Coordinates of C-alpha atoms and ligand atoms in Angstrom, one line a residue:
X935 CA -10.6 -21.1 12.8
X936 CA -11.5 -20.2 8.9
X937 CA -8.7 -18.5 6.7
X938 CA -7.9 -17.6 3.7
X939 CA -4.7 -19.3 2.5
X940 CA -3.0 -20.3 -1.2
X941 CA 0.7 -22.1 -1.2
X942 CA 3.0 -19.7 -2.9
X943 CA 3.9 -20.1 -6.7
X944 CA 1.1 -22.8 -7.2
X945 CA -1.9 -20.9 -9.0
X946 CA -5.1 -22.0 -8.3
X947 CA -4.7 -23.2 -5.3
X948 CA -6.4 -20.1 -2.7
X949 CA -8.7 -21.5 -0.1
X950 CA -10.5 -20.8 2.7
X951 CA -10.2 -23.2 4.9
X952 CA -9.6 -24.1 8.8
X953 CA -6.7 -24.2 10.0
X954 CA -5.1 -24.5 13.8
X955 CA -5.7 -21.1 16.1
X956 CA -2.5 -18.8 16.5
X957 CA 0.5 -19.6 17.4
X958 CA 1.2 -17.8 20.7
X959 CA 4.9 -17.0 19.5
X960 CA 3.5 -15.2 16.7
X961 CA 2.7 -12.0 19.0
X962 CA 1.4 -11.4 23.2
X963 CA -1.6 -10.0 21.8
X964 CA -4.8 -11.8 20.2
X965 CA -6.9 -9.5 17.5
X966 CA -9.9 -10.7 16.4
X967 CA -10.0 -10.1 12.2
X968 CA -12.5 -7.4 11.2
X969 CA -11.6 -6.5 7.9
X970 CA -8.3 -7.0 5.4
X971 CA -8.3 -4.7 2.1
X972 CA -7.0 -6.7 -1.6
X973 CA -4.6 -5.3 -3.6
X974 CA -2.8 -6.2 -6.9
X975 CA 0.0 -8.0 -4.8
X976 CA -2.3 -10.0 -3.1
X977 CA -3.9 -10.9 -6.8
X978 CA -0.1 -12.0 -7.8
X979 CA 0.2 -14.4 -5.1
X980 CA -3.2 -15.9 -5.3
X981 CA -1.7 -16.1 -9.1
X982 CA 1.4 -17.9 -8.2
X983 CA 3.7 -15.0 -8.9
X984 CA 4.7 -13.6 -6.0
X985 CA 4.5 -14.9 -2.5
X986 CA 6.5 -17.3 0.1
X987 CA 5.3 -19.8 3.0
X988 CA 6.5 -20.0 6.3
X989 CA 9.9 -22.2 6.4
X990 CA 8.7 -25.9 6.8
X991 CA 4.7 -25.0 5.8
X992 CA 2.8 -25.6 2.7
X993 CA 0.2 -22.8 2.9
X994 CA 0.7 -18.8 3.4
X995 CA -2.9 -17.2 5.0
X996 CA -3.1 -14.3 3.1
X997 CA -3.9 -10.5 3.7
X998 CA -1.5 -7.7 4.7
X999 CA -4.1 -4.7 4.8
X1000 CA -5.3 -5.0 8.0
X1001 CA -7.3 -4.2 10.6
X1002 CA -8.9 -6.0 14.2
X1003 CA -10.1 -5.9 17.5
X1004 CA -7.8 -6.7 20.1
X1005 CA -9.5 -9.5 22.5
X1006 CA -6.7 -10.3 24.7
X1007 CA -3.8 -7.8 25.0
X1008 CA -1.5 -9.9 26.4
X1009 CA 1.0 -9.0 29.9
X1010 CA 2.8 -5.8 28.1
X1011 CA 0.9 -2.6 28.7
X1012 CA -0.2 -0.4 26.0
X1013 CA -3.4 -1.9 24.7
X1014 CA -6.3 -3.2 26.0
X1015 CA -9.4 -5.0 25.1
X1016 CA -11.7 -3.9 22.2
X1017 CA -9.1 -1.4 20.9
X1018 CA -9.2 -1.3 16.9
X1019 CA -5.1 -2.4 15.1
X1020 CA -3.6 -2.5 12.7
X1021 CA -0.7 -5.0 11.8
X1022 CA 2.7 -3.3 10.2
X1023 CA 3.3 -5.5 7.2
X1024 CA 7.2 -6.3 6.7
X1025 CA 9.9 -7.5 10.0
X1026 CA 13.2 -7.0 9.9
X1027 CA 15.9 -9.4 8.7
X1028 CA 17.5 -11.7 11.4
X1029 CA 21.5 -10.5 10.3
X1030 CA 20.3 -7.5 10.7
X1031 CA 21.1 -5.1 8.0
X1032 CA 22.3 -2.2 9.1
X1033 CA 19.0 -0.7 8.0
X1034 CA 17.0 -3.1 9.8
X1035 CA 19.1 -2.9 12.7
X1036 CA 18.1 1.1 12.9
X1037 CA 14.2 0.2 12.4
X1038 CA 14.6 1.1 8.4
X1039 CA 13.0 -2.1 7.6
X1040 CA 11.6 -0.8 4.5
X1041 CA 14.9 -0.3 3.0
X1042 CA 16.6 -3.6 4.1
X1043 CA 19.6 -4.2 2.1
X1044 CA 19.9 -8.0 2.2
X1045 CA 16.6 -9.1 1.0
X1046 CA 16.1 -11.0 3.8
X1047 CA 13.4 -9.0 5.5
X1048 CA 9.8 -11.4 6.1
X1049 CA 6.4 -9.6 5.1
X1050 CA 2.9 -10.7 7.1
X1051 CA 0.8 -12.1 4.2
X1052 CA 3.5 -12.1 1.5
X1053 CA 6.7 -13.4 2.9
X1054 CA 7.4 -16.4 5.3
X1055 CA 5.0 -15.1 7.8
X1056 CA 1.4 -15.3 8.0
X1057 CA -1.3 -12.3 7.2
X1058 CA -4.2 -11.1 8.7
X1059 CA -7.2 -13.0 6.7
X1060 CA -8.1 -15.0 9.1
X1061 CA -10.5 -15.0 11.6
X1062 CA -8.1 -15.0 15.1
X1063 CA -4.2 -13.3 14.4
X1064 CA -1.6 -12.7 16.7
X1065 CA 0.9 -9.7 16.8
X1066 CA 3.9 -8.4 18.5
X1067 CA 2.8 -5.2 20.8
X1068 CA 5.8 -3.5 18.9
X1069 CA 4.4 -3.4 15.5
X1070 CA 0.5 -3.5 16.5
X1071 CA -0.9 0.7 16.0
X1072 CA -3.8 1.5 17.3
X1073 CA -6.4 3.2 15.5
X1074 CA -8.7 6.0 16.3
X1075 CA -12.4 4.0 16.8
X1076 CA -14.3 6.5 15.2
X1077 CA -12.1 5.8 12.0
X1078 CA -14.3 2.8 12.0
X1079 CA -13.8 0.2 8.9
X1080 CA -11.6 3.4 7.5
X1081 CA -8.9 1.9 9.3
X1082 CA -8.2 -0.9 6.7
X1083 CA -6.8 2.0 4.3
X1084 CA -3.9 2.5 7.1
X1085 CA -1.7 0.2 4.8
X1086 CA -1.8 1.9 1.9
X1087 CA -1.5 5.4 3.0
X1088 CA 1.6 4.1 4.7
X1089 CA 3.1 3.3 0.9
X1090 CA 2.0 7.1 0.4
X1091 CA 3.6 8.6 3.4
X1092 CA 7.1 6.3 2.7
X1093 CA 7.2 7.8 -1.1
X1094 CA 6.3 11.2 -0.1
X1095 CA 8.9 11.9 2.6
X1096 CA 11.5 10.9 0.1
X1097 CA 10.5 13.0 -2.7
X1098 CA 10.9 15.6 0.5
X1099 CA 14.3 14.4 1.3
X1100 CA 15.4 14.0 -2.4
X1101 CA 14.7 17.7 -3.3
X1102 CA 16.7 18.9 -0.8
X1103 CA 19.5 17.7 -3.4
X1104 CA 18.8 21.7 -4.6
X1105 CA 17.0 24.4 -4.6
X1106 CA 13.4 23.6 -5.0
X1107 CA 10.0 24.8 -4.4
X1108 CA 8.1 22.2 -5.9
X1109 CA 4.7 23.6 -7.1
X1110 CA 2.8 20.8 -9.2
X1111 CA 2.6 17.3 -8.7
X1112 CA 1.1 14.5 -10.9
X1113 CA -0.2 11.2 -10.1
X1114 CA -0.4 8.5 -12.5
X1115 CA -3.4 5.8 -11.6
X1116 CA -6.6 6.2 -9.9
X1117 CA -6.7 3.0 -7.5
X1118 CA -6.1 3.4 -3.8
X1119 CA -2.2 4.0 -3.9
X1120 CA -3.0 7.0 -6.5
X1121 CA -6.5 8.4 -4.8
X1122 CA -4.0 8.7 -1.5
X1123 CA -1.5 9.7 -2.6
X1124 CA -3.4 12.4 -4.4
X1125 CA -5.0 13.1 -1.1
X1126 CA -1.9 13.5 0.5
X1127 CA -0.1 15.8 -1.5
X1128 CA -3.6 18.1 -1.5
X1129 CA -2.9 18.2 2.3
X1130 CA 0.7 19.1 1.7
X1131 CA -0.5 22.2 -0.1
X1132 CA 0.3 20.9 -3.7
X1133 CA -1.2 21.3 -7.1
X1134 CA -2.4 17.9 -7.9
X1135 CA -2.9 16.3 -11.1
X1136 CA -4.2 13.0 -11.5
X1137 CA -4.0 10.7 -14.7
X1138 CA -5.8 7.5 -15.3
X1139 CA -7.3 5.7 -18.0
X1140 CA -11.1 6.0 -16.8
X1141 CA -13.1 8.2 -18.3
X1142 CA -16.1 8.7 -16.3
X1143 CA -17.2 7.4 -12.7
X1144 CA -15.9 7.1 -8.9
X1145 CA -12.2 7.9 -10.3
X1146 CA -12.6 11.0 -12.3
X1147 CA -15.2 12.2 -9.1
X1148 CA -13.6 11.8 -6.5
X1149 CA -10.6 13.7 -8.3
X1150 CA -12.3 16.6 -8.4
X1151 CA -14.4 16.4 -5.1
X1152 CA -10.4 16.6 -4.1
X1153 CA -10.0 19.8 -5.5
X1154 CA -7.7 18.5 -8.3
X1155 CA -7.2 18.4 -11.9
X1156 CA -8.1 14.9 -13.9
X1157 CA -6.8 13.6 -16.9
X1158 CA -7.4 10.2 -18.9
X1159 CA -4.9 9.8 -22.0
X1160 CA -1.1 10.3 -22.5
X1161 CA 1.4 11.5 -20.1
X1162 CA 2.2 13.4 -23.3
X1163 CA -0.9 15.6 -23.2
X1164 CA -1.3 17.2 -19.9
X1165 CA -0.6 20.7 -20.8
X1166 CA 2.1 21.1 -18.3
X1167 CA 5.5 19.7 -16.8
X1168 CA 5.6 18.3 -13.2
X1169 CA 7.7 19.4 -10.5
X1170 CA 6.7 15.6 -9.3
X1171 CA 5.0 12.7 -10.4
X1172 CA 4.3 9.5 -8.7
X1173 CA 3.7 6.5 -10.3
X1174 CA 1.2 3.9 -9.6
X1175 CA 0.7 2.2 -12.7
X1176 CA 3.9 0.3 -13.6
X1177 CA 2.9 0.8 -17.0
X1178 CA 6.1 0.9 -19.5
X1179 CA 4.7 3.2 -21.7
X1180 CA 3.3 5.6 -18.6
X1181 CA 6.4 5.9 -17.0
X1182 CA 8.4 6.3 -20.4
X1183 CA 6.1 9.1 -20.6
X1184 CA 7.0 10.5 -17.5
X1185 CA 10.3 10.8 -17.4
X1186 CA 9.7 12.7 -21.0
X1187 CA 7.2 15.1 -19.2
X1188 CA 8.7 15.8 -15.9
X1189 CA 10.0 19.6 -15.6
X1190 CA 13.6 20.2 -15.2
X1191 CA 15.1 18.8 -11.6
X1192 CA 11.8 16.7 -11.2
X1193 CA 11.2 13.7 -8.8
X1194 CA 9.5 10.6 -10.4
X1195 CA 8.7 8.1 -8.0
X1196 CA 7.9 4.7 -8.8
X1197 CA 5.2 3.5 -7.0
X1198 CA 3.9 1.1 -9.0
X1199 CA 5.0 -2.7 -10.0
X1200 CA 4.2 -3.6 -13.2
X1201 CA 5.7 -6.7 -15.7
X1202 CA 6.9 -6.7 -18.9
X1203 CA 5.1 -4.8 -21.6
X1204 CA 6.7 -3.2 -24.8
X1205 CA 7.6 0.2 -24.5
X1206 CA 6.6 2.0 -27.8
X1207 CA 7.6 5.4 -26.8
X1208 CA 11.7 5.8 -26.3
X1209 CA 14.4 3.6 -25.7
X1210 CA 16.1 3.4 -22.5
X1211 CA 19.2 5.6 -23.7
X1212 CA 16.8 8.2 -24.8
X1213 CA 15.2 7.9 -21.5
X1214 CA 18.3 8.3 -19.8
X1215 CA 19.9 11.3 -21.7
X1216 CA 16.0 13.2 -20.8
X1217 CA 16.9 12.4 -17.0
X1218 CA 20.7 13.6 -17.3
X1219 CA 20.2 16.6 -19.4
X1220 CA 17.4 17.6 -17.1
X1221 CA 18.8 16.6 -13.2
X1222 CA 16.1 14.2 -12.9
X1223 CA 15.7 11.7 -10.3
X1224 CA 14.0 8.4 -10.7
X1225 CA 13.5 6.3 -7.7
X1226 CA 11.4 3.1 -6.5
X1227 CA 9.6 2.8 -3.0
X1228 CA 8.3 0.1 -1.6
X1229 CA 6.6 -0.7 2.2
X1230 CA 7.2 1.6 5.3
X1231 CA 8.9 1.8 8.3
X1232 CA 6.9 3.1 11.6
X1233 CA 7.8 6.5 11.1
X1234 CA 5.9 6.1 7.7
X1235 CA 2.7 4.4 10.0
X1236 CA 3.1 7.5 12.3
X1237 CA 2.7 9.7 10.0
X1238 CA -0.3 8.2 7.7
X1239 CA -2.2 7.6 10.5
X1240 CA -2.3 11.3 11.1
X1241 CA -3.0 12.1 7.6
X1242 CA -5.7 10.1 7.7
X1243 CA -7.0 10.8 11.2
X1244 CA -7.4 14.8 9.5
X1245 CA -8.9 13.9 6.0
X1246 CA -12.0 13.9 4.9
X1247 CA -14.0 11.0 6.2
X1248 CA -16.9 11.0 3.7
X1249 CA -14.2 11.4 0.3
X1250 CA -12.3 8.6 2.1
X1251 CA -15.2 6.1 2.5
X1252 CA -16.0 6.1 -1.3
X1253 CA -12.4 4.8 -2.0
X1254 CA -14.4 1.3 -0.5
X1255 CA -16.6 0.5 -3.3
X1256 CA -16.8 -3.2 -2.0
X1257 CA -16.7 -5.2 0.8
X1258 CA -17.2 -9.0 0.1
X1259 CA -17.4 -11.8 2.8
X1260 CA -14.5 -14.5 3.5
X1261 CA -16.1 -17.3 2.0
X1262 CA -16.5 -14.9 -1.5
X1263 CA -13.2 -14.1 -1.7
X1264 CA -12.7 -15.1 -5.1
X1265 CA -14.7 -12.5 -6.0
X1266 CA -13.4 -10.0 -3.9
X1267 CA -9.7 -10.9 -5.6
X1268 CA -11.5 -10.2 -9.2
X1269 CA -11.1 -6.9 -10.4
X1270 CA -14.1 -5.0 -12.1
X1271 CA -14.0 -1.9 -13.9
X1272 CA -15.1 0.2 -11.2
X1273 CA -13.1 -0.9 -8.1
X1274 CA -11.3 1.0 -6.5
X1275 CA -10.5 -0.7 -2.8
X1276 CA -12.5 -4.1 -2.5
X1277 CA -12.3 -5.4 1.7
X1278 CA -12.8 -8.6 2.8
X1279 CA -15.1 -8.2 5.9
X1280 CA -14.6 -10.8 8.8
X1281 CA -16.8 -9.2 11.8
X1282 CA -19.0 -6.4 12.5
X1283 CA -17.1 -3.3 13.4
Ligands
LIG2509 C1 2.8 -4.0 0.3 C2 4.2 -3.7 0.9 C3 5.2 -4.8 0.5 C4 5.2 -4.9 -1.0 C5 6.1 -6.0 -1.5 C6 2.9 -4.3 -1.2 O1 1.6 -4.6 -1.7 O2 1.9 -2.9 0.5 O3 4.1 -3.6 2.3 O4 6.4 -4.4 0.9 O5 3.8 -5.3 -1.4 O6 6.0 -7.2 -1.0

């Protein structure tokens, strides 16, 4: 079968290719691909900066925004043919951490967690996968090709529940929220907190098009420029930039007792704006918390999937604003200006 693989930490070298049908100890039950969604971490591995091949193999298959048709379910009940899945992304460590062993996988504590499509397993882009029944979700059919944004909304659910958790440090009754970046993470995240009753801002650098549109079609507020300028101070802010300068800006713009979650992974950079003491004494004066998230855990799947099940299918098929074919994906793993979620399409849905 054709897939798209690249061997870890060697740029240039992302291929599609054949390679031998899955391994039946890689899960019971046989999907066939329909479609995979890119996103920057994918671009960092196809870079050779990011990214790890299965213990003994040369190549990683790539993709860990998923979704597929299941065409054998396998002897455990649950799922049957033709049903639409999606693959949960990271597996807990073999020790296991005590946050793995409670199903926490997205807070492992050893670092030795794998990740389909990222980390010592293999992803979804390629034309045949198999899964574990245990961390296969279904996905309504009427969802359609929608189903490939599962992934990311989980990354939105995760951050969201602990901003919830975090604030109940104190007394508060966050009002405002902002989100830095327009891309998927942001546009969902943005969603989200819309559905959670919040006053959402959005901040990216885009002037005009899809990301400034569908901001608004959302009933909330855009802004392109600084942090700085808003007009207002955040009971919240995530951010999905990992832009120095953004989030240096954040933590100077954040109300008093605000969250700032760091959504975002960025390298390097000079930061122009304050220096990390000043930074510091701006969170201490002020009670602020600054936190990182990163992946999900199947309470995090749980809940995304029913965020997404309720939102507004037309807003959420323009966050799709290309769907390439396998063989292009080159082109699908090049960014242009007005991208928001590019798809790699592998069969008809
Ligand atoms: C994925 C996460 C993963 C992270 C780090 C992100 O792109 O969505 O599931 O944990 O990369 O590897």
């Amino acid at each position: 079968m054709k897939a798209i693989t690249v061997e870890p930490k060697k740029p240039g070298t992302a291929k599609y290719m054949d390679i031998p049908e899955p391994n039946q100890g890689e899960g019971s039950i046989l999907v066939e691909a329909v479609a995979v969604g890119v996103c920057g971490t994918d671009v960092e591995i196809v870079e050779g900066k990011y990214g790890w091949a299965p213990h003994g193999q040369q190549y990683l298959v790539l993709g860990h925004e998923s979704l597929g048709r299941v065409v054998d379910p396998g002897p455990t009940g649950g799922f049957k043919k033709g049903d639409l899945v999606v693959g949960i992304v990271r597996r807990p460590d073999p020790v296991p951490c005590p946050n793995c062993a409670v199903g926490e996988w997205d807070m492992c504590s050893n670092g030795l967690y794998t990740e389909r499509g990222i980390k010592e397993i293999h992803g979804y882009m390629s034309e045949r996968w198999r899964i574990e029944p245990e961390y296969a979700i279904k996905v309504d059919p009427s969802m359609g090709i929608l189903g490939v944004l599962l992934e990311p909304a989980t990354v939105l659910a995760k951050a969201l529940e602990q901003i919830v958790f975090i604030g109940r440090r104190s007394y508060w009754e966050p009002k405002t929220i902002l989100v830095t970046g327009a891309g998927p993470i942001g546009l969902l995240g943005a969603l989200f907190a819309k559905m959670s009753g919040l006053e959402v801002h959005v901040l990216d650098r885009a002037e005009t098009g899809a990301k400034p549109d569908l901001v608004r079609e959302l009933g909330a507020t855009y802004h392109s420029g600084s942090v700085l300028d808003i007009g207002f101070h955040p009971d919240t802010i995530i951010e999905c930039t990992g832009v120095g300068q953004v989030i240096a800006e954040s933590i100077q713009q954040i109300g008093a007792n605000g969250i700032l979650c760091l959504a975002g992974i960025g390298h390097g950079g000079a930061n122009r704006s304050a220096s990390v003491a000043d930074m510091a004494a701006a969170a201490v004066l002020r009670n602020i918390v600054i936190f990182g998230s990163v992946n999900a855990n199947k309470r995090h799947w749980y809940k995304a999937g029913q965020w997404l099940a309720r939102a507004d299918r037309a807003w959420l098929s323009k966050l799709i604003t290309r769907i390439e074919k396998p063989e292009n994906f080159m082109s699908a793993l090049n960014r242009k200006p007005d991208d928001i979620k590019v798809v790699i399409q592998f069969s008809d849905i």
